[in-house]
Coordinates of C-alpha atoms in Angstrom, one line a residue:
M36 CA 193.7 259.0 -3.7
A37 CA 190.3 260.5 -2.0
Y38 CA 186.8 261.1 -5.1
S39 CA 187.3 264.4 -5.8
E40 CA 184.8 266.0 -8.8
F41 CA 185.6 269.6 -10.1
E42 CA 183.5 272.3 -12.8
A43 CA 186.1 273.8 -15.6
D44 CA 186.0 274.6 -19.0
L45 CA 186.2 273.0 -21.8
L46 CA 189.4 273.0 -24.1
P47 CA 190.0 273.7 -27.9
E48 CA 190.1 270.1 -28.6
E49 CA 187.0 269.5 -26.7
L50 CA 185.1 271.9 -27.5
K51 CA 185.9 270.6 -31.0
K52 CA 184.5 266.9 -30.6
A53 CA 181.3 268.2 -28.8
K54 CA 180.7 270.2 -31.9
L55 CA 180.5 267.6 -33.9
N56 CA 178.1 265.7 -31.6
L57 CA 175.9 267.7 -32.1
I58 CA 176.4 267.9 -36.3
G59 CA 175.6 263.6 -35.1
V60 CA 173.2 264.6 -34.4
F61 CA 171.2 266.8 -36.2
V62 CA 172.4 264.2 -39.1
F63 CA 170.6 261.3 -37.2
M64 CA 167.1 263.6 -36.9
L65 CA 167.0 264.0 -41.0
I66 CA 168.3 260.8 -41.9
F67 CA 165.2 260.3 -38.7
F68 CA 162.8 262.5 -41.0
A69 CA 163.7 261.4 -44.0
F70 CA 162.6 258.2 -43.5
I71 CA 158.8 258.9 -41.7
K72 CA 158.3 261.9 -44.6
F73 CA 159.8 260.0 -48.0
F74 CA 158.2 255.3 -47.0
F75 CA 155.5 256.2 -44.3
W76 CA 154.0 259.2 -45.6
D77 CA 154.1 258.7 -49.0
N78 CA 153.5 254.6 -49.3
L79 CA 151.5 254.0 -46.3
F80 CA 149.6 257.1 -45.3
S81 CA 148.3 258.9 -48.9
D82 CA 146.4 256.0 -48.8
M83 CA 145.1 255.5 -45.8
E84 CA 141.6 256.4 -45.0
D85 CA 140.8 256.4 -41.7
I86 CA 142.8 258.6 -39.1
I87 CA 142.4 256.9 -35.9
P88 CA 145.9 255.0 -37.1
I89 CA 147.5 258.6 -38.1
I90 CA 146.9 260.2 -35.0
I91 CA 147.7 256.5 -32.7
F92 CA 151.8 256.4 -35.5
G93 CA 152.0 260.6 -34.7
V94 CA 151.4 260.5 -30.9
F95 CA 154.9 257.8 -30.9
I96 CA 156.2 260.4 -33.4
L97 CA 155.5 262.6 -31.2
L98 CA 157.0 260.8 -27.6
F99 CA 160.2 259.5 -30.0
L100 CA 160.6 263.3 -31.3
A101 CA 160.3 263.8 -27.9
L102 CA 163.2 261.2 -26.2
L103 CA 165.5 262.7 -28.9
F104 CA 165.5 265.8 -28.0
Y105 CA 165.3 265.6 -24.8
I106 CA 168.7 263.7 -25.8
M107 CA 170.0 265.9 -28.3
R108 CA 169.6 268.7 -25.3
G109 CA 173.0 268.4 -23.9
F110 CA 175.2 267.9 -27.1
V111 CA 173.9 271.7 -27.1
L112 CA 174.4 272.8 -24.2
D113 CA 177.5 271.1 -23.8
F114 CA 178.2 273.4 -27.6
I115 CA 176.7 277.1 -25.5
K116 CA 177.9 276.3 -22.6
K117 CA 181.3 275.0 -22.7
K118 CA 181.4 273.5 -19.7
K119 CA 182.9 269.9 -18.2
F120 CA 183.9 268.1 -14.9
I121 CA 187.2 266.7 -13.8
L122 CA 186.7 263.8 -11.9
T123 CA 189.4 262.1 -9.8
G124 CA 189.7 259.0 -6.9
T125 CA 190.0 255.5 -7.1
I126 CA 188.0 252.6 -8.1
T127 CA 186.2 251.0 -6.2
D128 CA 184.2 249.1 -8.1
K129 CA 183.3 248.0 -11.6
Q130 CA 179.5 246.8 -13.5
I131 CA 178.5 245.4 -16.2
D132 CA 174.6 245.1 -17.6
I133 CA 173.9 242.8 -19.8
T134 CA 170.0 242.5 -21.4
T135 CA 168.9 240.4 -23.7
S136 CA 166.0 240.8 -25.2
S137 CA 163.8 239.1 -28.3
S138 CA 162.1 240.5 -30.8
S139 CA 159.8 238.7 -33.5
S140 CA 158.5 240.1 -36.3
G141 CA 155.3 239.1 -39.1
G142 CA 155.7 239.5 -42.7
G143 CA 152.1 240.1 -43.3
R144 CA 150.1 237.9 -46.6
S145 CA 152.8 235.3 -47.5
G146 CA 153.2 234.7 -44.1
T147 CA 156.8 234.5 -43.1
G148 CA 158.1 236.6 -40.0
G149 CA 161.3 236.6 -38.6
S150 CA 163.1 236.8 -35.0
G151 CA 165.7 238.4 -33.4
T152 CA 168.0 238.9 -30.0
T153 CA 168.8 242.1 -28.7
T154 CA 171.9 242.4 -26.4
K155 CA 173.0 245.8 -24.9
R156 CA 175.5 245.9 -22.5
S157 CA 176.5 249.2 -20.1
Y158 CA 179.9 250.0 -18.8
Y159 CA 180.1 252.0 -15.2
L160 CA 182.6 252.6 -12.9
Y161 CA 182.1 253.7 -9.5
F162 CA 184.7 256.2 -6.8
D163 CA 184.4 256.0 -3.3
D164 CA 180.1 254.1 -3.8
K165 CA 179.9 258.4 -4.3
K166 CA 179.7 258.1 -7.9
K167 CA 178.3 255.8 -10.5
L168 CA 179.9 257.1 -14.5
S169 CA 178.4 255.9 -17.7
V170 CA 182.0 254.5 -19.4
D171 CA 182.5 253.0 -23.3
F172 CA 184.6 249.3 -23.5
G173 CA 187.9 250.6 -24.3
I174 CA 187.5 252.8 -20.7
Y175 CA 186.4 249.7 -18.8
N176 CA 189.3 247.9 -19.9
K177 CA 191.8 250.0 -19.4
M178 CA 190.8 250.9 -15.7
S179 CA 190.8 248.1 -12.6
V180 CA 189.5 248.5 -9.2
G181 CA 191.5 250.1 -7.3
S182 CA 193.2 252.1 -9.9
E183 CA 193.9 255.6 -9.3
V184 CA 192.1 258.0 -12.3
E185 CA 191.3 261.2 -14.0
I186 CA 188.5 261.5 -16.6
H187 CA 187.4 264.8 -18.3
Y188 CA 183.3 264.2 -19.2
S189 CA 180.9 267.2 -20.3
K190 CA 178.5 268.7 -17.8
Y191 CA 175.2 267.8 -19.8
S192 CA 175.5 264.8 -22.7
Q193 CA 178.1 263.0 -20.3
S194 CA 180.0 262.6 -23.3
I195 CA 184.1 261.5 -21.2
F196 CA 187.0 264.0 -23.4
Q197 CA 189.7 262.9 -21.9
N198 CA 190.9 259.5 -19.4
R199 CA 193.5 258.3 -17.9
V200 CA 195.5 256.4 -15.1
I201 CA 197.6 258.6 -12.5
T202 CA 198.9 255.0 -10.3
E203 CA 197.9 251.5 -11.8
A204 CA 195.9 249.2 -9.3
K205 CA 198.6 247.6 -6.2
F206 CA 199.7 244.6 -8.3
S207 CA 202.9 243.8 -11.1
E208 CA 203.9 241.3 -13.7
D209 CA 207.5 241.6 -11.2
K210 CA 204.7 239.6 -8.8
I211 CA 203.3 237.8 -10.5
K212 CA 206.7 236.0 -12.2
A213 CA 206.4 235.4 -8.9
I214 CA 204.3 233.6 -8.1
V215 CA 204.3 232.6 -11.3
P216 CA 207.0 232.3 -13.6
E217 CA 206.5 229.9 -15.8
L218 CA 205.1 230.3 -19.8
D219 CA 202.9 227.8 -21.3
R220 CA 204.3 228.3 -25.7
D221 CA 201.1 231.4 -25.8
N222 CA 203.3 232.9 -23.7
N223 CA 201.0 232.3 -20.5
F224 CA 201.7 232.4 -16.5
V225 CA 201.3 228.4 -15.3
P226 CA 201.2 228.6 -11.7
K227 CA 202.5 226.7 -9.7
Q228 CA 200.8 223.7 -8.8
R229 CA 201.0 221.5 -5.1
E230 CA 198.7 218.5 -4.2
L231 CA 197.1 218.3 -0.8
Q232 CA 195.1 216.3 0.9
M233 CA 191.1 216.9 0.8
T234 CA 189.1 218.2 4.5
R235 CA 185.5 217.7 4.9
E236 CA 185.5 221.3 4.1
D237 CA 186.1 220.6 1.0
F238 CA 184.2 217.8 0.5
D239 CA 181.5 219.3 1.2
L240 CA 182.0 222.4 -1.0
I241 CA 182.2 219.9 -3.7
K242 CA 179.2 218.0 -2.9
K243 CA 177.2 221.8 -3.1
K244 CA 178.6 222.7 -6.4
R245 CA 177.9 218.9 -6.9
N246 CA 173.7 220.0 -5.9
T247 CA 173.5 223.5 -8.0
E248 CA 174.7 222.1 -11.0
V249 CA 172.7 218.7 -11.7
R250 CA 169.3 221.0 -9.6
S251 CA 169.8 223.7 -12.3
R252 CA 169.3 220.6 -14.9
L253 CA 166.8 218.4 -13.2
I254 CA 164.2 220.7 -14.1
V255 CA 164.7 221.0 -18.4
A256 CA 165.5 217.3 -17.6
L257 CA 161.5 216.4 -16.4
I258 CA 159.7 219.1 -19.6
L259 CA 162.6 217.6 -22.3
G260 CA 162.1 213.9 -21.2
W261 CA 157.3 214.6 -20.3
V262 CA 157.5 215.8 -24.2
V263 CA 160.2 213.0 -25.0
I264 CA 159.1 210.1 -22.9
G265 CA 155.1 210.9 -22.8
P266 CA 153.4 210.7 -25.7
M267 CA 155.3 206.8 -26.0
F268 CA 153.3 205.8 -23.4
S269 CA 150.1 207.9 -25.2
G270 CA 150.3 205.4 -28.1
L271 CA 151.9 208.3 -30.1
W272 CA 155.5 207.1 -31.0
L273 CA 155.7 209.6 -34.2
L274 CA 155.7 212.1 -32.7
P275 CA 159.2 211.5 -31.1
I276 CA 160.4 211.4 -34.0
L277 CA 158.9 214.8 -35.0
L278 CA 160.9 216.1 -32.0
F279 CA 164.1 214.5 -32.6
P280 CA 165.8 217.8 -31.8
F281 CA 164.0 218.0 -28.4
A282 CA 165.0 214.3 -27.9
I283 CA 168.8 215.6 -29.0
W284 CA 168.5 218.3 -26.1
W285 CA 167.0 215.8 -23.5
F286 CA 170.2 212.9 -23.7
I287 CA 172.2 216.5 -23.5
V288 CA 170.9 217.2 -19.9
I289 CA 170.8 214.0 -19.1
R290 CA 174.2 213.2 -20.1
K291 CA 175.9 216.1 -17.7
M292 CA 174.0 215.3 -14.5
V293 CA 175.6 212.0 -14.8
K294 CA 179.2 213.8 -15.3
Y295 CA 178.6 215.6 -12.5
I296 CA 177.4 212.6 -10.3
L297 CA 180.1 210.2 -11.0
D298 CA 182.4 213.2 -11.1
Y299 CA 181.8 213.9 -7.5
R300 CA 182.1 209.9 -7.2
K301 CA 185.8 210.1 -9.1
E302 CA 186.7 213.0 -6.5
V303 CA 185.3 211.0 -3.2
N304 CA 187.3 208.5 -4.4
S305 CA 190.8 209.8 -4.8
G306 CA 190.9 212.2 -2.6
I307 CA 193.4 214.4 -4.5
K308 CA 193.3 218.5 -4.7
I309 CA 195.5 220.6 -6.4
V310 CA 196.0 224.1 -4.6
Y311 CA 198.0 227.7 -7.0
S312 CA 198.9 230.4 -6.0
E313 CA 196.7 233.5 -8.1
L314 CA 197.3 237.4 -7.7
V315 CA 194.4 239.0 -7.9
I316 CA 194.2 241.5 -10.6
D317 CA 190.6 243.5 -11.2
K318 CA 187.3 242.4 -10.2
F319 CA 183.8 243.5 -11.2
R320 CA 179.9 243.2 -9.7
Q321 CA 178.2 241.6 -13.3
T322 CA 173.5 243.4 -13.4
G323 CA 171.5 242.3 -16.1
N324 CA 169.8 239.0 -17.2
T325 CA 172.4 237.0 -15.5
S326 CA 173.8 238.6 -12.8
G327 CA 176.7 237.4 -10.3
F328 CA 180.8 239.0 -8.6
L329 CA 183.7 237.7 -10.9
I330 CA 187.2 238.4 -9.6
Q331 CA 189.8 238.1 -12.3
T332 CA 192.9 236.7 -11.6
N333 CA 196.3 236.4 -13.5
S334 CA 194.9 233.4 -16.0
Q335 CA 191.6 232.8 -15.1
M336 CA 187.8 234.7 -14.3
L337 CA 185.9 233.5 -10.6
N338 CA 182.6 233.5 -9.9
V339 CA 182.1 234.0 -6.4
H340 CA 179.7 234.9 -3.9
Q341 CA 178.8 238.8 -2.1
E342 CA 180.9 238.2 1.1
S343 CA 184.2 237.0 -0.7
Y344 CA 184.0 239.1 -2.8
D345 CA 183.4 242.5 -0.8
K346 CA 186.6 240.7 0.9
V347 CA 189.2 240.5 -2.2
N348 CA 190.9 243.3 -3.0
I349 CA 192.9 243.8 -6.1
G350 CA 196.2 242.7 -5.5
D351 CA 195.9 240.2 -3.0
L352 CA 197.6 236.4 -3.3
I353 CA 195.2 233.6 -3.2
M354 CA 195.0 229.8 -3.3
V355 CA 192.7 228.3 -5.8
Y356 CA 191.2 224.8 -5.2
Q357 CA 190.7 223.1 -7.9
G358 CA 189.4 219.3 -7.7
K359 CA 192.4 216.7 -9.3
S360 CA 189.5 214.1 -10.9
S361 CA 186.6 216.9 -12.2
G362 CA 188.9 219.8 -12.7
W363 CA 186.0 221.8 -10.5
I364 CA 187.2 225.1 -9.7
F365 CA 185.6 224.6 -6.5
G366 CA 186.8 227.4 -4.3
F367 CA 189.7 230.0 -2.9
M368 CA 191.7 230.8 0.2
T369 CA 192.5 234.1 1.5
S370 CA 195.6 235.2 3.6
N371 CA 193.0 235.5 6.2
N372 CA 193.6 231.4 5.5
K373 CA 189.4 231.3 5.1
L374 CA 187.9 229.5 2.1
Y375 CA 185.0 230.7 0.5
E376 CA 183.3 228.5 -2.8
V377 CA 183.9 229.4 -6.3
R378 CA 180.2 229.6 -8.3
G379 CA 181.3 229.0 -11.7
G380 CA 184.7 229.9 -13.1
V381 CA 185.0 231.7 -16.7
K382 CA 187.5 230.7 -19.1
P383 CA 189.9 233.9 -19.0
K384 CA 189.6 237.1 -20.5
K385 CA 192.7 239.0 -21.8
K386 CA 193.2 242.5 -21.3

């Protein structure tokens, strides 16, 4: 289904939702002004003689109010003009943007302070690479790439009123059962597996995976090793004891590096891979602090490169390659008999 979008009038129930959105914004503004009045103005500015801090604070308040009125403008126009867009089309891609930021605060005279981490997630659907629509997690998780959908959203605030899946993506439970007919104790599908001899291409991918994992930890190991072991050569034997958590972290990093090296040797000596079929049921790209291209199969999620991400479609049957000795998932093969690299495996996330 080709992407299309046209303007329409809000239905009575949608107009009611637009009204509730507008009331919510007004309530938030009242709470904000009450907070400023009773906390800052009465308790802080009443005893302040210097006008400069008041001016600076006033500028920040005006900037915040400008942003708030800009957001509020969309909800006001929704209620006044009563217009929405009706979007229909096939989802061609999905994106989740995860941004993590750290903040810290001081405690004034007491000397106490605190720090926290804030994670913001934004979800988007793409239609024919022409339209990018922001949605909430419920809609994002319900809709798969390849599905034909219809979404009603407001013209000005972009609030979503209705959404439905017209046609599911081209896969079905029957198709999954055809390739993975058995169930485990938790009613999860168990794939058919067979063992094959590794090829030179398989060994190259496993070696590349080992090098990537070891390289990503090498810099951390060197820095922590300098912090933990360096003071011993300077006669500061007490310092490593005081930095005991760093020593534990260093040993964990070294242990993982050694484990990857030994697992690679086991794979070389074994020379056996496990091959099983899986069905591609969704895919999406992740941006933000950590980026990647993820393919969701009927039992797991695979982190791949963009080249293979663009080649795979929903409903495709792929052959997943896993090392027998280490359990590493290092590659998968598509119907064109081309082997692609798997950057990493992610635990399954059920819908």
